[in-house]
Amino acid sequence: MKIGVLALQGAFAEHQAVLEGLGAEVVQVRLPKDLDGLSGLILPGGESTTIGKLAVAFNLLEPLRAFGQQHALWGTCAGAIFLSKDVHRPQPLLGLMDIQVARNAFGRQVDSFEVDLNVPELGEPPFHAVFIRAPLIESVSGSARVMATLPDGRIVAAQQGRWLATSFHPELTRDDRFHRFFMELAQ
Amino acid sequence: MEQQVGSFAVKKGLAQMLKGGVIMDVVTPEHARIAEEAGACAVMALERVPADIRANGGVARMSDPELILKIMDAVTIPVMAKCRIGHFVEAQILEAIGVDYIDESEVLTPADEAHHIYKHNFKVPFVCGARNLGEALRRIGEGAAMIRTKGEAGTGDVVEAVRHARSVLGEIRRLQTMPEEELMAFAKEIGAPYELVVETRQLGRLPVVNFAAGGIATPADAALMMQLGVDGVFVGSGIFKSGDPARRAAAIVKAVTHYQDPAILAEVSRNLGEPMVGRQITSIPDAERIAGRGW
């Protein structure tokens, strides 16, 4: 299976390493032509403003939206912001997923944290999650549904059909269950 | 597990999110907005860019927290700030105001001639400069969560950044071909913690993110450093000492993403206006060079 990782800026190599460990062929996507023949695409963590501006500059927004209508997409952190419909401020978004996201919702870097989550779709808890200047999924609507929350109920993972959004970074831990789950969606 | 802040994983993790990006020196909130608009993945807030620190002389210290706070208010991307080598109280102050990363930087006048800050005690992550593998691993041993080449800041001459990147990456290549029984002597030779030497050999790269810095002035300079094998670039004086900062900043951002595509590099290098004037390294007397600061 060929999976793409959007490689405009951010932690794309970490996703690539996990996917390759699971036997996927991985393509780094920087231009629209790189999307040809892919079964799914990961939008990695990084700076969402940087990724958005580069996507606009290299005419990727429309090709990414069209690709997403047919295939699996997964946004982690900045990627989840990029995938969402609303982030309360003007910046380039794919605007596909029915989630409302607040950027830097947990504070600055000194407030970044690690915690164990329960993600029922992945089987036995815990799923260890790393949050870095993380966004929060404030609400889900339409056919989007909640996949995981913090102990206080705030939403940190959501799914809508073949689209996933996570506030945290499964690519920074050794637990590859989220990547396996995504590869099944991409099949 | 209870929620845990300030772990090495989250400190190193922010640097991982900055990879493939450009971190720009800014001296005003207006500069910071220009940098963010151009696609910077973070900014370094300071009172004077290195070229002006060089020109002004005198003691260079941590910037006024008021200026750093104004820059933090102006943008949504991470904000870094510099403290002097060994000045752990400047670092405590920067942590207290909530900067996202501290650069314990040779660009400022060192406060300690023998010791760097013990960085593991801080919740805020640190980036440090290095000229070679031994220096990089000593800084990581002290708790640095990100490394950058020193280059020679404020010159616009990329030659020192190339020298330092080749040194670090070349020593890692050498390390990987070394039999295990030679590792202890190698660690001793370069003055690096043995465990980090072993880890670097296993990974085939530094255990933390490694950026280029010091003298990068053009999209081609940035792409050169990326092709040599660094994870991203800092641009200091090179942007706001040039004729058209917004345009040059955006071009360098694009060059770092498309560093392997000469056609795009050619396109983004067109009509950028005057680059910073620059100073050739060989014209600078040893006493005025700053890369030698750090122990």
Short mmCIF file of C-alpha atoms in Angstrom, two decimals:
data_model
loop_
_atom_site.label_atom_id
_atom_site.label_comp_id
_atom_site.label_asym_id
_atom_site.label_seq_id
_atom_site.Cartn_x
_atom_site.Cartn_y
_atom_site.Cartn_z
CA MET A 1 0.00 0.00 0.00
CA LYS A 2 1.26 3.50 -0.90
CA ILE A 3 0.65 6.13 1.77
CA GLY A 4 1.61 9.79 1.41
CA VAL A 5 2.91 12.09 4.11
CA LEU A 6 2.51 15.82 3.48
CA ALA A 7 6.12 17.02 3.63
CA LEU A 8 5.82 20.81 3.46
CA GLN A 9 7.10 21.32 7.02
CA GLY A 10 7.05 19.48 10.34
CA ALA A 11 7.45 15.96 11.71
CA PHE A 12 6.81 14.04 8.48
CA ALA A 13 9.86 11.77 8.80
CA GLU A 14 8.53 10.35 12.09
CA HIS A 15 5.25 9.28 10.43
CA GLN A 16 7.19 7.86 7.50
CA ALA A 17 9.31 5.70 9.82
CA VAL A 18 6.27 4.22 11.58
CA LEU A 19 4.44 3.53 8.29
CA GLU A 20 7.51 1.88 6.76
CA GLY A 21 7.83 -0.24 9.88
CA LEU A 22 4.30 -1.47 9.13
CA GLY A 23 5.24 -2.37 5.57
CA ALA A 24 3.75 0.61 3.72
CA GLU A 25 5.46 2.30 0.80
CA VAL A 26 5.70 6.00 1.75
CA VAL A 27 5.74 9.02 -0.55
CA GLN A 28 6.63 12.53 0.63
CA VAL A 29 4.07 14.94 -0.83
CA ARG A 30 5.26 18.46 -1.68
CA LEU A 31 3.51 19.09 -5.01
CA PRO A 32 0.10 18.04 -6.43
CA LYS A 33 1.68 15.41 -8.72
CA ASP A 34 3.00 13.55 -5.66
CA LEU A 35 -0.60 12.50 -4.80
CA ASP A 36 -0.85 10.15 -7.78
CA GLY A 37 -1.45 6.53 -6.82
CA LEU A 38 -1.71 7.06 -3.05
CA SER A 39 -4.26 5.23 -0.88
CA GLY A 40 -4.18 7.72 1.97
CA LEU A 41 -2.37 10.79 3.26
CA ILE A 42 -1.11 11.89 6.67
CA LEU A 43 -1.02 15.62 7.47
CA PRO A 44 1.76 15.79 10.08
CA GLY A 45 2.43 18.03 13.05
CA GLY A 46 4.37 21.22 12.47
CA GLU A 47 3.25 24.83 12.32
CA SER A 48 -0.21 25.04 10.78
CA THR A 49 0.36 28.58 9.47
CA THR A 50 3.57 27.51 7.70
CA ILE A 51 1.97 24.38 6.22
CA GLY A 52 -1.10 26.36 5.08
CA LYS A 53 0.94 29.09 3.40
CA LEU A 54 3.13 26.59 1.56
CA ALA A 55 0.03 24.64 0.47
CA VAL A 56 -1.39 27.84 -1.02
CA ALA A 57 1.93 28.85 -2.64
CA PHE A 58 2.29 25.49 -4.43
CA ASN A 59 -1.39 25.14 -5.41
CA LEU A 60 -2.06 22.15 -3.16
CA LEU A 61 -5.33 23.15 -1.46
CA GLU A 62 -7.74 22.03 -4.20
CA PRO A 63 -5.83 18.84 -5.10
CA LEU A 64 -5.71 17.90 -1.39
CA ARG A 65 -9.47 18.51 -0.99
CA ALA A 66 -10.21 16.43 -4.09
CA PHE A 67 -7.90 13.66 -2.85
CA GLY A 68 -9.60 13.73 0.56
CA GLN A 69 -13.06 13.25 -0.99
CA GLN A 70 -11.88 9.87 -2.29
CA HIS A 71 -9.31 8.71 0.27
CA ALA A 72 -8.32 8.40 3.91
CA LEU A 73 -6.74 11.43 5.62
CA TRP A 74 -5.26 11.75 9.09
CA GLY A 75 -4.19 15.05 10.64
CA THR A 76 -2.02 15.09 13.77
CA CYS A 77 -1.81 18.36 15.73
CA ALA A 78 -1.17 21.03 13.05
CA GLY A 79 -2.55 18.52 10.55
CA ALA A 80 -5.80 18.29 12.53
CA ILE A 81 -6.05 22.08 12.42
CA PHE A 82 -5.44 22.03 8.65
CA LEU A 83 -8.14 19.35 8.17
CA SER A 84 -10.80 21.20 10.19
CA LYS A 85 -13.56 23.53 9.06
CA ASP A 86 -13.09 26.21 11.75
CA VAL A 87 -10.17 27.45 13.87
CA HIS A 88 -11.56 30.89 14.87
CA ARG A 89 -8.99 32.80 12.84
CA PRO A 90 -8.20 33.40 9.18
CA GLN A 91 -5.59 30.94 7.92
CA PRO A 92 -5.58 28.52 4.97
CA LEU A 93 -7.45 25.28 5.81
CA LEU A 94 -8.62 22.23 3.87
CA GLY A 95 -11.94 22.72 5.65
CA LEU A 96 -13.04 19.10 5.23
CA MET A 97 -13.78 17.72 8.68
CA ASP A 98 -16.76 18.82 10.76
CA ILE A 99 -14.71 19.71 13.81
CA GLN A 100 -14.11 23.05 15.49
CA VAL A 101 -10.52 23.43 16.73
CA ALA A 102 -8.83 25.87 19.10
CA ARG A 103 -5.10 26.37 18.44
CA ASN A 104 -2.58 26.29 21.32
CA ALA A 105 -5.50 25.49 23.61
CA PHE A 106 -3.40 24.16 26.47
CA GLY A 107 -1.00 27.12 26.70
CA ARG A 108 2.59 27.60 25.60
CA GLN A 109 5.42 25.05 25.35
CA VAL A 110 6.02 24.94 29.14
CA ASP A 111 2.47 23.51 29.40
CA SER A 112 3.07 20.75 26.83
CA PHE A 113 2.43 17.34 28.40
CA GLU A 114 2.24 13.55 28.15
CA VAL A 115 -0.71 11.50 29.41
CA ASP A 116 -2.32 8.07 29.00
CA LEU A 117 -5.61 7.94 27.07
CA ASN A 118 -8.30 5.37 26.47
CA VAL A 119 -9.02 4.98 22.74
CA PRO A 120 -11.63 2.16 22.53
CA GLU A 121 -11.14 1.61 18.76
CA LEU A 122 -7.48 0.70 19.39
CA GLY A 123 -8.20 -1.97 22.01
CA GLU A 124 -6.69 -2.19 25.47
CA PRO A 125 -5.83 1.11 27.18
CA PRO A 126 -3.64 2.95 27.74
CA PHE A 127 -2.61 4.77 24.57
CA HIS A 128 0.28 7.00 25.62
CA ALA A 129 -0.16 10.47 24.08
CA VAL A 130 2.26 13.37 23.68
CA PHE A 131 0.70 16.86 23.43
CA ILE A 132 2.93 19.68 22.12
CA ARG A 133 1.47 23.21 22.04
CA ALA A 134 -1.56 21.15 21.16
CA PRO A 135 -4.87 22.16 19.66
CA LEU A 136 -8.14 21.08 21.25
CA ILE A 137 -11.10 19.70 19.30
CA GLU A 138 -13.79 21.91 20.83
CA SER A 139 -16.73 20.21 19.19
CA VAL A 140 -17.70 17.71 16.51
CA SER A 141 -20.76 18.00 14.26
CA GLY A 142 -22.35 16.32 11.24
CA SER A 143 -21.14 12.74 10.89
CA ALA A 144 -17.94 13.37 12.88
CA ARG A 145 -17.69 11.51 16.19
CA VAL A 146 -15.44 11.57 19.24
CA MET A 147 -12.69 8.91 19.44
CA ALA A 148 -10.88 9.95 22.62
CA THR A 149 -11.08 12.51 25.38
CA LEU A 150 -8.92 13.65 28.28
CA PRO A 151 -10.11 12.54 31.76
CA ASP A 152 -11.97 15.89 32.05
CA GLY A 153 -13.96 15.18 28.89
CA ARG A 154 -12.19 17.51 26.45
CA ILE A 155 -11.98 16.02 22.95
CA VAL A 156 -8.54 15.09 21.59
CA ALA A 157 -9.34 12.63 18.77
CA ALA A 158 -12.19 12.44 16.24
CA GLN A 159 -13.19 10.38 13.23
CA GLN A 160 -15.46 11.19 10.29
CA GLY A 161 -15.68 8.32 7.81
CA ARG A 162 -12.15 7.84 6.50
CA TRP A 163 -10.84 11.05 8.11
CA LEU A 164 -9.05 11.15 11.47
CA ALA A 165 -7.93 14.08 13.61
CA THR A 166 -5.74 13.83 16.71
CA SER A 167 -4.50 16.68 18.94
CA PHE A 168 -1.53 14.55 19.98
CA HIS A 169 1.37 12.76 18.27
CA PRO A 170 1.19 8.96 17.92
CA GLU A 171 4.27 9.22 15.65
CA LEU A 172 6.41 10.24 18.66
CA THR A 173 5.74 7.04 20.64
CA ARG A 174 6.46 3.36 19.98
CA ASP A 175 2.76 2.41 19.96
CA ASP A 176 1.84 1.98 16.27
CA ARG A 177 -1.86 1.11 16.77
CA PHE A 178 -3.11 4.47 15.48
CA HIS A 179 -1.05 4.03 12.29
CA ARG A 180 -2.42 0.48 11.86
CA PHE A 181 -5.96 1.83 12.32
CA PHE A 182 -5.30 4.48 9.66
CA MET A 183 -3.86 1.95 7.20
CA GLU A 184 -7.07 -0.10 7.55
CA LEU A 185 -9.11 3.03 6.73
CA ALA A 186 -6.90 3.60 3.69
CA GLN A 187 -7.41 0.10 2.30
CA MET B 1 -0.18 7.76 34.17
CA GLU B 2 -0.78 11.23 35.59
CA GLN B 3 -0.35 14.17 33.26
CA GLN B 4 3.33 15.09 33.05
CA VAL B 5 4.76 18.44 31.84
CA GLY B 6 8.34 19.39 30.95
CA SER B 7 9.47 15.83 30.05
CA PHE B 8 12.39 15.41 27.66
CA ALA B 9 9.94 13.91 25.11
CA VAL B 10 7.85 17.11 24.93
CA LYS B 11 10.96 19.33 24.92
CA LYS B 12 12.52 17.37 22.06
CA GLY B 13 9.08 17.00 20.47
CA LEU B 14 8.61 20.72 19.84
CA ALA B 15 11.90 20.78 17.93
CA GLN B 16 10.62 17.82 15.88
CA MET B 17 7.60 19.94 14.92
CA LEU B 18 9.93 22.73 13.73
CA LYS B 19 11.77 20.47 11.27
CA GLY B 20 11.75 21.43 7.62
CA GLY B 21 11.13 25.00 8.73
CA VAL B 22 12.83 28.37 9.10
CA ILE B 23 13.32 30.16 12.44
CA MET B 24 13.84 33.88 11.94
CA ASP B 25 15.50 36.54 14.13
CA VAL B 26 13.11 39.45 14.81
CA VAL B 27 13.65 42.62 16.84
CA THR B 28 10.11 44.11 16.81
CA PRO B 29 6.50 42.80 16.85
CA GLU B 30 6.22 44.14 13.28
CA HIS B 31 9.17 41.99 12.17
CA ALA B 32 7.57 39.01 13.92
CA ARG B 33 4.34 39.47 11.96
CA ILE B 34 6.29 39.74 8.69
CA ALA B 35 8.13 36.52 9.58
CA GLU B 36 4.91 34.66 10.44
CA GLU B 37 3.25 35.92 7.27
CA ALA B 38 6.23 34.66 5.26
CA GLY B 39 5.81 31.17 6.74
CA ALA B 40 8.41 31.09 9.55
CA CYS B 41 7.84 28.08 11.84
CA ALA B 42 9.12 30.09 14.85
CA VAL B 43 10.81 33.41 15.63
CA MET B 44 13.79 34.32 17.79
CA ALA B 45 12.97 37.51 19.74
CA LEU B 46 15.95 39.75 20.44
CA GLU B 47 16.92 43.43 20.76
CA ARG B 48 19.62 43.40 18.11
CA VAL B 49 20.37 40.96 15.30
CA PRO B 50 23.88 39.48 15.40
CA ALA B 51 25.19 41.82 12.67
CA ASP B 52 24.32 44.79 14.92
CA ILE B 53 25.70 43.10 18.02
CA ARG B 54 28.97 42.78 16.10
CA ALA B 55 28.86 46.40 14.94
CA ASN B 56 27.95 47.84 18.36
CA GLY B 57 30.42 45.90 20.48
CA GLY B 58 30.06 46.01 24.27
CA VAL B 59 28.41 43.34 26.42
CA ALA B 60 25.45 41.58 24.75
CA ARG B 61 22.83 40.34 27.25
CA MET B 62 19.35 38.78 27.35
CA SER B 63 16.77 41.08 25.73
CA ASP B 64 14.26 43.15 27.75
CA PRO B 65 11.40 40.78 28.75
CA GLU B 66 8.95 43.53 27.75
CA LEU B 67 10.12 43.31 24.13
CA ILE B 68 9.94 39.51 24.15
CA LEU B 69 6.39 39.60 25.61
CA LYS B 70 5.25 42.04 22.92
CA ILE B 71 6.61 39.71 20.25
CA MET B 72 4.87 36.74 21.94
CA ASP B 73 1.61 38.71 21.76
CA ALA B 74 2.10 39.53 18.08
CA VAL B 75 2.26 35.98 16.67
CA THR B 76 0.76 32.49 17.14
CA ILE B 77 3.94 30.58 16.20
CA PRO B 78 6.53 29.59 18.87
CA VAL B 79 8.78 32.33 20.20
CA MET B 80 12.38 31.66 21.22
CA ALA B 81 14.73 33.98 23.11
CA LYS B 82 18.46 33.98 23.91
CA CYS B 83 20.28 33.89 27.23
CA ARG B 84 24.02 34.09 27.80
CA ILE B 85 26.09 30.88 28.06
CA GLY B 86 26.00 29.78 31.71
CA HIS B 87 23.56 32.53 32.80
CA PHE B 88 20.94 30.32 34.42
CA VAL B 89 19.10 33.28 35.97
CA GLU B 90 18.47 34.84 32.57
CA ALA B 91 17.11 31.39 31.65
CA GLN B 92 14.87 31.34 34.74
CA ILE B 93 13.49 34.75 33.71
CA LEU B 94 12.82 33.59 30.15
CA GLU B 95 11.06 30.49 31.50
CA ALA B 96 8.99 32.65 33.85
CA ILE B 97 7.65 34.80 30.99
CA GLY B 98 6.77 31.64 29.03
CA VAL B 99 9.04 31.64 25.98
CA ASP B 100 8.73 28.41 24.01
CA TYR B 101 12.47 27.70 23.58
CA ILE B 102 15.66 29.20 25.04
CA ASP B 103 18.79 29.57 22.91
CA GLU B 104 21.81 29.44 25.24
CA SER B 105 23.76 31.42 22.70
CA GLU B 106 27.36 32.28 21.93
CA VAL B 107 26.02 35.35 20.09
CA LEU B 108 25.61 36.97 23.53
CA THR B 109 28.62 37.60 25.78
CA PRO B 110 29.25 34.45 27.86
CA ALA B 111 28.49 34.72 31.60
CA ASP B 112 30.52 31.65 32.57
CA GLU B 113 33.86 30.72 31.00
CA ALA B 114 33.77 27.07 32.05
CA HIS B 115 30.18 25.87 32.40
CA HIS B 116 26.94 25.86 30.48
CA ILE B 117 23.50 25.83 32.13
CA TYR B 118 22.24 22.52 33.59
CA LYS B 119 19.21 22.41 31.33
CA HIS B 120 17.48 19.27 32.65
CA ASN B 121 16.09 21.29 35.58
CA PHE B 122 13.99 23.52 33.34
CA LYS B 123 10.51 22.85 31.94
CA VAL B 124 11.30 25.03 28.93
CA PRO B 125 13.46 23.36 26.27
CA PHE B 126 16.90 24.66 25.17
CA VAL B 127 18.71 24.84 21.85
CA CYS B 128 22.51 25.17 21.85
CA GLY B 129 25.16 25.77 19.21
CA ALA B 130 27.83 23.22 18.32
CA ARG B 131 30.84 23.11 16.00
CA ASN B 132 31.46 19.38 16.21
CA LEU B 133 30.00 16.13 17.53
CA GLY B 134 31.69 16.34 20.93
CA GLU B 135 30.28 19.80 21.60
CA ALA B 136 26.80 18.73 20.42
CA LEU B 137 26.75 15.67 22.71
CA ARG B 138 28.06 17.65 25.71
CA ARG B 139 25.16 20.09 25.27
CA ILE B 140 22.65 17.22 24.95
CA GLY B 141 24.20 15.69 28.06
CA GLU B 142 23.44 18.94 29.91
CA GLY B 143 19.84 18.76 28.69
CA ALA B 144 19.70 20.57 25.33
CA ALA B 145 16.66 19.29 23.38
CA MET B 146 17.81 20.74 20.05
CA ILE B 147 21.19 21.51 18.46
CA ARG B 148 22.20 24.00 15.79
CA THR B 149 25.48 24.68 14.07
CA LYS B 150 27.17 27.83 15.36
CA GLY B 151 28.35 29.08 11.99
CA GLU B 152 29.62 32.63 12.38
CA ALA B 153 26.57 34.73 13.23
CA GLY B 154 26.02 38.17 11.74
CA THR B 155 28.38 37.70 8.79
CA GLY B 156 26.16 36.52 5.96
CA ASP B 157 29.00 34.11 5.13
CA VAL B 158 27.77 30.49 5.14
CA VAL B 159 31.24 28.91 5.20
CA GLU B 160 31.40 28.31 8.97
CA ALA B 161 27.92 26.77 9.10
CA VAL B 162 29.04 24.38 6.33
CA ARG B 163 32.23 23.57 8.25
CA HIS B 164 30.28 22.82 11.46
CA ALA B 165 27.56 20.77 9.74
CA ARG B 166 30.19 18.73 7.86
CA SER B 167 32.09 18.21 11.09
CA VAL B 168 29.07 16.94 13.09
CA LEU B 169 27.62 14.82 10.27
CA GLY B 170 31.03 13.53 9.19
CA GLU B 171 31.91 12.40 12.71
CA ILE B 172 28.57 10.57 12.91
CA ARG B 173 29.38 8.75 9.64
CA ARG B 174 32.79 7.81 11.05
CA LEU B 175 31.20 6.62 14.28
CA GLN B 176 28.91 4.27 12.40
CA THR B 177 31.79 2.40 10.80
CA MET B 178 33.70 2.07 14.09
CA PRO B 179 33.85 -1.29 15.91
CA GLU B 180 32.28 -1.25 19.40
CA GLU B 181 35.58 -1.57 21.25
CA GLU B 182 36.70 1.80 19.87
CA LEU B 183 33.67 3.76 21.14
CA MET B 184 35.00 4.50 24.63
CA ALA B 185 38.26 5.90 23.31
CA PHE B 186 36.30 7.92 20.72
CA ALA B 187 34.04 9.33 23.47
CA LYS B 188 37.15 10.30 25.41
CA GLU B 189 38.78 11.84 22.35
CA ILE B 190 35.81 14.09 21.52
CA GLY B 191 34.88 14.78 25.16
CA ALA B 192 31.36 13.37 24.86
CA PRO B 193 29.24 11.24 27.25
CA TYR B 194 29.74 7.57 26.32
CA GLU B 195 26.00 6.68 26.41
CA LEU B 196 25.21 9.46 23.93
CA VAL B 197 28.02 8.29 21.64
CA VAL B 198 26.47 4.80 21.64
CA GLU B 199 22.97 6.19 21.05
CA THR B 200 24.15 8.41 18.18
CA ARG B 201 25.86 5.43 16.54
CA GLN B 202 22.67 3.35 16.79
CA LEU B 203 20.47 6.14 15.41
CA GLY B 204 22.89 7.25 12.71
CA ARG B 205 22.06 10.83 13.65
CA LEU B 206 22.06 13.15 16.65
CA PRO B 207 19.49 12.05 19.27
CA VAL B 208 17.80 15.49 18.95
CA VAL B 209 16.82 17.76 16.06
CA ASN B 210 19.79 19.47 14.38
CA PHE B 211 19.38 22.83 12.60
CA ALA B 212 21.85 25.02 10.70
CA ALA B 213 22.57 28.57 11.85
CA GLY B 214 25.11 31.31 11.42
CA GLY B 215 25.63 33.10 8.10
CA ILE B 216 22.65 31.86 6.05
CA ALA B 217 21.54 34.71 3.77
CA THR B 218 19.94 33.27 0.61
CA PRO B 219 17.48 30.53 -0.44
CA ALA B 220 20.47 28.71 -1.96
CA ASP B 221 22.37 28.87 1.37
CA ALA B 222 19.35 27.37 3.15
CA ALA B 223 18.95 24.58 0.60
CA LEU B 224 22.70 23.88 0.73
CA MET B 225 22.47 23.27 4.48
CA MET B 226 19.40 21.05 4.01
CA GLN B 227 21.16 18.98 1.33
CA LEU B 228 24.13 18.57 3.66
CA GLY B 229 21.70 16.89 6.07
CA VAL B 230 20.38 19.33 8.70
CA ASP B 231 16.72 19.30 9.78
CA GLY B 232 15.94 23.02 9.25
CA VAL B 233 17.54 26.47 9.39
CA PHE B 234 17.81 29.56 11.53
CA VAL B 235 18.18 32.83 9.65
CA GLY B 236 19.45 35.70 11.77
CA SER B 237 20.63 38.93 10.21
CA GLY B 238 20.12 37.60 6.68
CA ILE B 239 16.45 38.57 6.43
CA PHE B 240 15.96 41.92 8.12
CA LYS B 241 19.36 43.24 6.98
CA SER B 242 18.37 42.64 3.34
CA GLY B 243 16.62 44.95 0.88
CA ASP B 244 13.21 43.21 0.86
CA PRO B 245 12.79 41.16 4.07
CA ALA B 246 9.23 39.87 3.42
CA ARG B 247 10.10 38.57 -0.02
CA ARG B 248 13.43 37.05 1.03
CA ALA B 249 11.84 35.42 4.10
CA ALA B 250 9.10 33.76 2.02
CA ALA B 251 11.69 32.60 -0.54
CA ILE B 252 13.88 30.98 2.12
CA VAL B 253 10.82 29.17 3.58
CA LYS B 254 10.02 27.74 0.14
CA ALA B 255 13.67 26.81 -0.44
CA VAL B 256 13.78 24.76 2.78
CA THR B 257 10.67 22.76 1.77
CA HIS B 258 11.82 22.22 -1.83
CA TYR B 259 15.54 21.98 -1.07
CA GLN B 260 15.97 19.08 -3.51
CA ASP B 261 14.22 20.79 -6.46
CA PRO B 262 16.62 23.11 -8.37
CA ALA B 263 13.83 24.41 -10.66
CA ILE B 264 11.85 25.69 -7.66
CA LEU B 265 15.04 27.01 -6.03
CA ALA B 266 15.76 28.98 -9.21
CA GLU B 267 12.23 30.37 -9.28
CA VAL B 268 12.21 31.51 -5.64
CA SER B 269 15.71 33.03 -5.94
CA ARG B 270 14.61 35.52 -8.63
CA ASN B 271 14.29 39.25 -7.90
CA LEU B 272 14.85 39.16 -4.17
CA GLY B 273 16.57 42.55 -4.07
CA GLU B 274 19.80 43.22 -2.21
CA PRO B 275 21.02 40.50 0.16
CA MET B 276 22.66 41.58 3.42
CA VAL B 277 26.08 43.04 2.67
CA GLY B 278 27.96 40.50 4.73
CA ARG B 279 31.49 40.14 5.95
CA GLN B 280 33.87 37.50 4.75
CA ILE B 281 35.03 35.28 7.63
CA THR B 282 38.68 35.55 6.60
CA SER B 283 38.50 39.34 7.11
CA ILE B 284 37.45 38.94 10.75
CA PRO B 285 40.26 38.73 13.33
CA ASP B 286 40.13 35.68 15.63
CA ALA B 287 39.37 37.83 18.68
CA GLU B 288 36.12 39.03 17.05
CA ARG B 289 34.88 35.55 16.08
CA ILE B 290 32.12 34.23 18.31
CA ALA B 291 31.89 30.54 17.35
CA GLY B 292 34.75 29.74 19.71
CA ARG B 293 32.59 30.66 22.71
CA GLY B 294 31.27 27.52 24.44
CA TRP B 295 33.07 24.77 26.31
#
